[in-house]
Coordinates of C-alpha atoms in Angstrom, one line a residue:
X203 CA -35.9 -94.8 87.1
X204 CA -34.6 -91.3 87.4
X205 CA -31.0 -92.6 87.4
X206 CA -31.8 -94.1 84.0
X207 CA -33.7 -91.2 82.6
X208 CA -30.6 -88.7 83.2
X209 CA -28.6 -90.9 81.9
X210 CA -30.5 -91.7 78.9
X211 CA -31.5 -87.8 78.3
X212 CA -27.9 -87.4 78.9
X213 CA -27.0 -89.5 76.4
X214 CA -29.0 -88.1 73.8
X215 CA -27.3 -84.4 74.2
X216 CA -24.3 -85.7 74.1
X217 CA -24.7 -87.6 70.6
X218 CA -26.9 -84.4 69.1
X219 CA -25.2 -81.5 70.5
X220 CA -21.4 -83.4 70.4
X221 CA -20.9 -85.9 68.5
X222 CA -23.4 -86.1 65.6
X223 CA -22.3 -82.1 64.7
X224 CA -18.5 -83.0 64.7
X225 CA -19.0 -85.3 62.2
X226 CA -21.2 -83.5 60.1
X227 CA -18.4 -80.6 60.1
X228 CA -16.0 -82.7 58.8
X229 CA -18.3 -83.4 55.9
X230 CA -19.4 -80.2 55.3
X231 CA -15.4 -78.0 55.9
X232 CA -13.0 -79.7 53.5
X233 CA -9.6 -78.1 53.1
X234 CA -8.4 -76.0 51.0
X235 CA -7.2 -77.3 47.7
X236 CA -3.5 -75.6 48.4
X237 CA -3.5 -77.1 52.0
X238 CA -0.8 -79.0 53.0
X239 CA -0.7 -82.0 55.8
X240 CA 2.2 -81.4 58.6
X241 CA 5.4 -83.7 57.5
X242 CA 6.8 -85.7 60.4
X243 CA 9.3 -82.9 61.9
X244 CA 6.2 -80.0 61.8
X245 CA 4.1 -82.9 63.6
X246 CA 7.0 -83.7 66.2
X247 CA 7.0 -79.0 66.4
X248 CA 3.2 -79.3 67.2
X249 CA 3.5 -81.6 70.3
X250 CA 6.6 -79.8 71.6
X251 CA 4.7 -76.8 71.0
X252 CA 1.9 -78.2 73.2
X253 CA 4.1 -79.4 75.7
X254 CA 6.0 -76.3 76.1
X255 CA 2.6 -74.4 76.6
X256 CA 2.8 -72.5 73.7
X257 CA -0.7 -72.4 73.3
X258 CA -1.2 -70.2 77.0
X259 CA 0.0 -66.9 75.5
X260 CA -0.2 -67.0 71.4
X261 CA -3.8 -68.0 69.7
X262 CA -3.7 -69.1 65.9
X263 CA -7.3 -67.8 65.0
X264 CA -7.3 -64.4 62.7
X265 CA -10.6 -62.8 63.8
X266 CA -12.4 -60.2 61.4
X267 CA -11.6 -57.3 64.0
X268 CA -9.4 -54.5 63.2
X269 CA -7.2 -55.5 66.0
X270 CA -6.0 -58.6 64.1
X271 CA -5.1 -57.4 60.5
X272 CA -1.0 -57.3 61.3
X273 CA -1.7 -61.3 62.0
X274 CA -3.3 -62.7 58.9
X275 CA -4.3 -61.2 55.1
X276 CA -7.7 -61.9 55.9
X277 CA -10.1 -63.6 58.8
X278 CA -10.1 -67.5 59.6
X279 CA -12.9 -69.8 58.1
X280 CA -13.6 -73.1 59.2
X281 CA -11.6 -74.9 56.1
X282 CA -8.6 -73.1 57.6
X283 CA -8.2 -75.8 60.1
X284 CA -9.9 -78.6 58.5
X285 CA -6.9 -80.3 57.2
X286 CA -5.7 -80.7 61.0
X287 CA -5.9 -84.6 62.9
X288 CA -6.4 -85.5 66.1
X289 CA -3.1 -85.5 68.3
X290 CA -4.0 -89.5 69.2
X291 CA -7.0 -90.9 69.9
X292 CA -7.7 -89.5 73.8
X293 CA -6.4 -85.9 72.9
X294 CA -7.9 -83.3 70.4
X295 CA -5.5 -80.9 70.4
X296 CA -6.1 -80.5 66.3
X297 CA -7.0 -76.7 66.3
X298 CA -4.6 -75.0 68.7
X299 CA -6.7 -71.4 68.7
X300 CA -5.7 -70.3 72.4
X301 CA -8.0 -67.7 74.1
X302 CA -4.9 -65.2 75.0
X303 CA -2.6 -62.9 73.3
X304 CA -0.1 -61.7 75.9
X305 CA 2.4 -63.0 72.5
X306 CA 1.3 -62.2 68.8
X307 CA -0.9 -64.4 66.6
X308 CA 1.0 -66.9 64.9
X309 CA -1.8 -68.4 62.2
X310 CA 0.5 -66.8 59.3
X311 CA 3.5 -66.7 61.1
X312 CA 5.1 -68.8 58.7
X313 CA 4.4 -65.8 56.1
X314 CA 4.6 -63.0 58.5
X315 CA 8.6 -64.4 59.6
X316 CA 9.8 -66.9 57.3
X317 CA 13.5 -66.6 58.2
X318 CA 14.7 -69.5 60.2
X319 CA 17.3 -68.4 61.7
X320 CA 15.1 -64.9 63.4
X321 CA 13.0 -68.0 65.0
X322 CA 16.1 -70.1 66.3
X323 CA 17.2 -66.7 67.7
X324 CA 14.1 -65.6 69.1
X325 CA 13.5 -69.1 70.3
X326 CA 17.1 -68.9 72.0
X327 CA 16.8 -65.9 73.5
X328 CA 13.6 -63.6 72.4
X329 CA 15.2 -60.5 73.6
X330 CA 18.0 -60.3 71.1
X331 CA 15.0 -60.4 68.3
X332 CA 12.8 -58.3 70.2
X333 CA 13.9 -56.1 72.8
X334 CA 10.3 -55.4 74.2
X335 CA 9.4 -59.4 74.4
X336 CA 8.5 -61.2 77.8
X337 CA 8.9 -64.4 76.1
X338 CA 10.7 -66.8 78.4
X339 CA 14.2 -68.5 76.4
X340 CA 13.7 -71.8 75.3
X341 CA 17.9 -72.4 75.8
X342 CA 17.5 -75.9 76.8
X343 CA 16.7 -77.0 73.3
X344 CA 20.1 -75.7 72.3
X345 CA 23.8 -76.9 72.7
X346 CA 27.2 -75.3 73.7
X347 CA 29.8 -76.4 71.2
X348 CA 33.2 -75.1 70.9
X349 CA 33.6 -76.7 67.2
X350 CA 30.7 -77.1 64.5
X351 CA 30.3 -80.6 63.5
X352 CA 28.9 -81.9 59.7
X353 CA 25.4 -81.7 59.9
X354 CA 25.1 -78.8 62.9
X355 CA 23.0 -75.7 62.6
X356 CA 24.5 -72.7 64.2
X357 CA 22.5 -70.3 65.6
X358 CA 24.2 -66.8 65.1
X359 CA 23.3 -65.1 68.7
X360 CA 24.6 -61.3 69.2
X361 CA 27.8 -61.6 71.6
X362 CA 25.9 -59.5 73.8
X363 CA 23.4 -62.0 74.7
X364 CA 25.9 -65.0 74.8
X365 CA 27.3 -66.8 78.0
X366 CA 29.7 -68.1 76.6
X367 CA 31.7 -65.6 73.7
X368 CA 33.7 -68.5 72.6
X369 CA 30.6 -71.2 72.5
X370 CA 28.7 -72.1 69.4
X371 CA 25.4 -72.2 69.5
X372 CA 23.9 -75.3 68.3
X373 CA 20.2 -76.0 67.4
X374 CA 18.8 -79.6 68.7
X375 CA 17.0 -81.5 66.6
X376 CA 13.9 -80.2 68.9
X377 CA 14.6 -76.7 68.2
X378 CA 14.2 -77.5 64.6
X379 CA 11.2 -79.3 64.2
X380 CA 9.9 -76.5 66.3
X381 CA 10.9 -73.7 64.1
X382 CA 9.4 -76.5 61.0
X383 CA 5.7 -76.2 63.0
X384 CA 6.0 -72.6 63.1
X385 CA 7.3 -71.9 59.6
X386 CA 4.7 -74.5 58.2
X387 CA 1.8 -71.9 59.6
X388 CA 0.7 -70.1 56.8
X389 CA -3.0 -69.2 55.8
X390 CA -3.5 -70.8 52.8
X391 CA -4.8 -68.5 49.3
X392 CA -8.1 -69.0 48.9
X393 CA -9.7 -70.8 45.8
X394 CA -9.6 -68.6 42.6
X395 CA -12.9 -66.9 42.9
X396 CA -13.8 -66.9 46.6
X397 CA -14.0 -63.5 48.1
X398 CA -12.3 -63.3 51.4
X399 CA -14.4 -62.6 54.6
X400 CA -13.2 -58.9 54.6
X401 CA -12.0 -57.2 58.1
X402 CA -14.1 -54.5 59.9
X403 CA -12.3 -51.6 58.7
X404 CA -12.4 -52.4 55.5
X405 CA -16.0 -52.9 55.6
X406 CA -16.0 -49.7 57.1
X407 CA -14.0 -48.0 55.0
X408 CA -16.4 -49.1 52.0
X409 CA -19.4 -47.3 53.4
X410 CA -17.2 -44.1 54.3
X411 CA -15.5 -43.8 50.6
X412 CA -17.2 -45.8 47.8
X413 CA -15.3 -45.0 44.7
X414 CA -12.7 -42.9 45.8
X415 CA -9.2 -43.2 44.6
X416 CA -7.1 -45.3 47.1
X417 CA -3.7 -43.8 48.1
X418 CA -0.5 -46.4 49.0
X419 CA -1.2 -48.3 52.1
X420 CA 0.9 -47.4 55.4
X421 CA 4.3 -48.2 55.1
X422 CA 5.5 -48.1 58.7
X423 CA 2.3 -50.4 59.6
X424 CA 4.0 -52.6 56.9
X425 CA 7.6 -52.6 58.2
X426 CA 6.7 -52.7 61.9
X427 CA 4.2 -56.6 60.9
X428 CA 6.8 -57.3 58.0
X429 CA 10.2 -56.2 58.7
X430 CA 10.7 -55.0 62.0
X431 CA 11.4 -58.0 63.9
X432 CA 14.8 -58.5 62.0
X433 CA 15.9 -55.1 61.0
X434 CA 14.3 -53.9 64.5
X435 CA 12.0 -50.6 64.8
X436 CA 15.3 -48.7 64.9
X437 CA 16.5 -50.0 61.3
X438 CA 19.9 -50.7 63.1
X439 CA 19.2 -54.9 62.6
X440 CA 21.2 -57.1 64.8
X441 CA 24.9 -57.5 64.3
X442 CA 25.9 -60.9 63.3
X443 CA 22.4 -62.0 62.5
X444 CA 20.7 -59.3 60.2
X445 CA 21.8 -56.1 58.6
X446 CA 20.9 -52.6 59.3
X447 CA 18.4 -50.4 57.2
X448 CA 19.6 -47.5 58.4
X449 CA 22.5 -45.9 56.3
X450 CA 22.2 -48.9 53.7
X451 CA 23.5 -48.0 50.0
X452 CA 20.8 -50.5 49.0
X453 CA 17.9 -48.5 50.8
X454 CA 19.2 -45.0 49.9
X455 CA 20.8 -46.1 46.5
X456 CA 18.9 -45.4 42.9
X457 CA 19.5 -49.0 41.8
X458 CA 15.5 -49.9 42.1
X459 CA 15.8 -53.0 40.4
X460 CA 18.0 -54.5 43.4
X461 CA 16.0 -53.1 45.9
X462 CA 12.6 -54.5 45.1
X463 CA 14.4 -58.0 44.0
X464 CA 15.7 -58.4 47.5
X465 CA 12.3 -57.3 49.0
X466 CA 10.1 -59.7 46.8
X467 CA 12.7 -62.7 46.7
X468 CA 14.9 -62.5 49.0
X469 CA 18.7 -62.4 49.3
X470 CA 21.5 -65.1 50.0
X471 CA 25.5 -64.3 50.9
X472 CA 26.5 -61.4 52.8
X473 CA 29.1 -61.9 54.6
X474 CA 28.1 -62.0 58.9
X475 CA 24.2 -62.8 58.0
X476 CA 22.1 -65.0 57.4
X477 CA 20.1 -65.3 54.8
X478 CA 17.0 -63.3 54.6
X479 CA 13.7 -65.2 53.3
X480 CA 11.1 -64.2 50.3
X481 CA 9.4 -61.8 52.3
X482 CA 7.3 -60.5 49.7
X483 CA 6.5 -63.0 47.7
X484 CA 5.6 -65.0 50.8
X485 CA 3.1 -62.6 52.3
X486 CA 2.2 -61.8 48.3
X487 CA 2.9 -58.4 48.9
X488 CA 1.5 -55.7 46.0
X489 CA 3.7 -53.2 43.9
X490 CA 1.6 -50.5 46.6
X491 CA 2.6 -52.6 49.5
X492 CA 6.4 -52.6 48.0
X493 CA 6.4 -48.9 47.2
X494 CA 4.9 -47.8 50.7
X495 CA 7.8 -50.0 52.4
X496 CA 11.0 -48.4 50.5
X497 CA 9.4 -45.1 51.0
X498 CA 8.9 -46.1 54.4
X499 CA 12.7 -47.1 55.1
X500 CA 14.5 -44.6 52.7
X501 CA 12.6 -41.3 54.6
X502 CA 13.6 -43.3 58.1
X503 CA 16.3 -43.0 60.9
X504 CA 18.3 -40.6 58.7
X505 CA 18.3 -42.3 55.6
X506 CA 18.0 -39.6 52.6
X507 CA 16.5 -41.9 49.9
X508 CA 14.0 -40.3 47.3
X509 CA 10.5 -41.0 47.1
X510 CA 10.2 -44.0 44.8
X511 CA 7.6 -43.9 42.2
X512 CA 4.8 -46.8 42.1
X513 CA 4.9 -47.0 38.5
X514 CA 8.4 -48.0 38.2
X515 CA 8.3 -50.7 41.1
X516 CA 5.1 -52.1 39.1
X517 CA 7.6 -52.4 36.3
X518 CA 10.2 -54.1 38.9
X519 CA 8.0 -56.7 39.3
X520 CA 6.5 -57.7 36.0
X521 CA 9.7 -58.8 35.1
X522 CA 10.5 -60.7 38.5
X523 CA 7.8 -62.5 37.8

């Protein structure tokens, strides 16, 4: 009789404090209308990312604490992760959160870094993206080639960090749908509107200056979440894979219009590079957060650049879009 009374009692926990709540979340937290289910390669990126143990140093969960505003535009909410499925039916490894971050955040990485080829270098060897990183190199999901073939994907490694000068570096088809998980995490924009949760400081900041006039945001803040990983804290970029800041025509030039076109949409065909993403248009940057950037880089590492005025980059990008 007691056997059967645990079990029983056990039972009954296990259907009204598991079970029963599960399913009434997935009624209740629909996803958001702009959310987007993982396509066959990002689903292949999420197991390898699982069974490379991604999860042990990077969480995917943007908390409302001050700490965690270069990771997301705004905290998590349960719809966030409501468009995720089971793995298969023993394993729910849905809602990768983590509980550590000895690496960044990565819930709007996607956003945050959308080049691919910074992530196939960083996933090659993290050092030559970040000189700080303790990231171990995930090599073995790239090949040695001494020609290209139709259909490869070169990775374009500084020679410092190279084994082999004369090698290629070739992306396996598991390097890419890894780099297709990561670029696929994005926090999605909320319903037209919703208010945001809003971070700590800014609820902080509310209470300390009601009304007052808001000045441009931080710029090097900006550049160091936005930028730096490519173009590096030193503005020096990477040769052979992204250009330097520092000394740039563009950055220290008058031409405005080209300047805030390549920040907000991105740029294709210089010779040596790759291509460099949407940045701002992806992390829906603001004519403040564009004008705090270029001030940012054309008053850094010697660069001689005047102070650009918001006004005119507001103009910039009425017409972009």
């Amino acid at each position: 009789m007691l056997f059967w009374s645990a079990l029983l009692f056990f039972l009954f926990l296990t259907l009204n404090i598991a079970i029963l709540p599960a399913f009434q979340n997935q009624q209740i937290y629909q996803p958001l209308p702009d959310a987007k289910p993982l396509t066959k390669e990002q689903k292949a990126g999420k197991a390898l990312y699982v069974a490379n143990g991604c999860i042990a140093c990077h969480t995917q969960q943007v908390r409302g604490v001050d700490m965690d505003t270069p990771f997301g535009s705004r905290p998590n909410i349960p719809s966030d992760y409501a468009v995720n499925d089971r793995t298969d039916f023993w394993r729910n490894t849905a809602n990768l959160l983590g509980s550590e971050r000895t690496g960044p955040d990565l819930t709007n990485i996607g956003s945050r870094q959308p080049s691919q080829d910074w992530q196939l270098v960083h996933l090659y060897q993290p050092r030559a993206a970040v000189k700080e990183s303790i990231m171990p190199a995930f090599q073995w999901m790239f090949k040695e080639k001494d020609f290209l073939e139709k259909g490869d994907v070169e990775v374009k490694v500084p020679p410092e960090f190279l084994k082999n000068k004369n090698k290629k570096i070739v992306a396996t088809q598991d390097a890419m749908n890894l780099v297709a998980y990561l670029l696929s995490l994005k926090q999605v924009k909320l319903p037209e509107g919703v208010a945001p949760v809003e971070f700590l400081y800014k609820q902080k900041e509310k209470k300390a200056a009601a009304g007052a006039a808001s000045n441009l945001p931080d710029g090097a803040e900006l550049f160091t979440a936005n930028c730096a990983t490519c173009h590096q804290a030193t503005g020096e970029g990477l040769p052979g894979a992204f250009p330097p800041l520092k000394g740039s025509p563009i950055v220290n030039g008058d031409d405005l219009d080209v300047y805030v076109n390549i920040i907000m949409t991105g740029y294709t065909g210089r010779p040596g590079y790759g291509p460099m993403p949407a940045v701002g248009k992806n992390a829906n940057f603001t004519a403040e957060m564009v004008t705090a950037i270029m001030n940012h880089e054309r008053s850094s590492w010697g660069n001689t650049g005047k102070p650009v005025d918001l006004e005119k980059v507001k103009t910039i990008m009425e017409k972009i879009k």
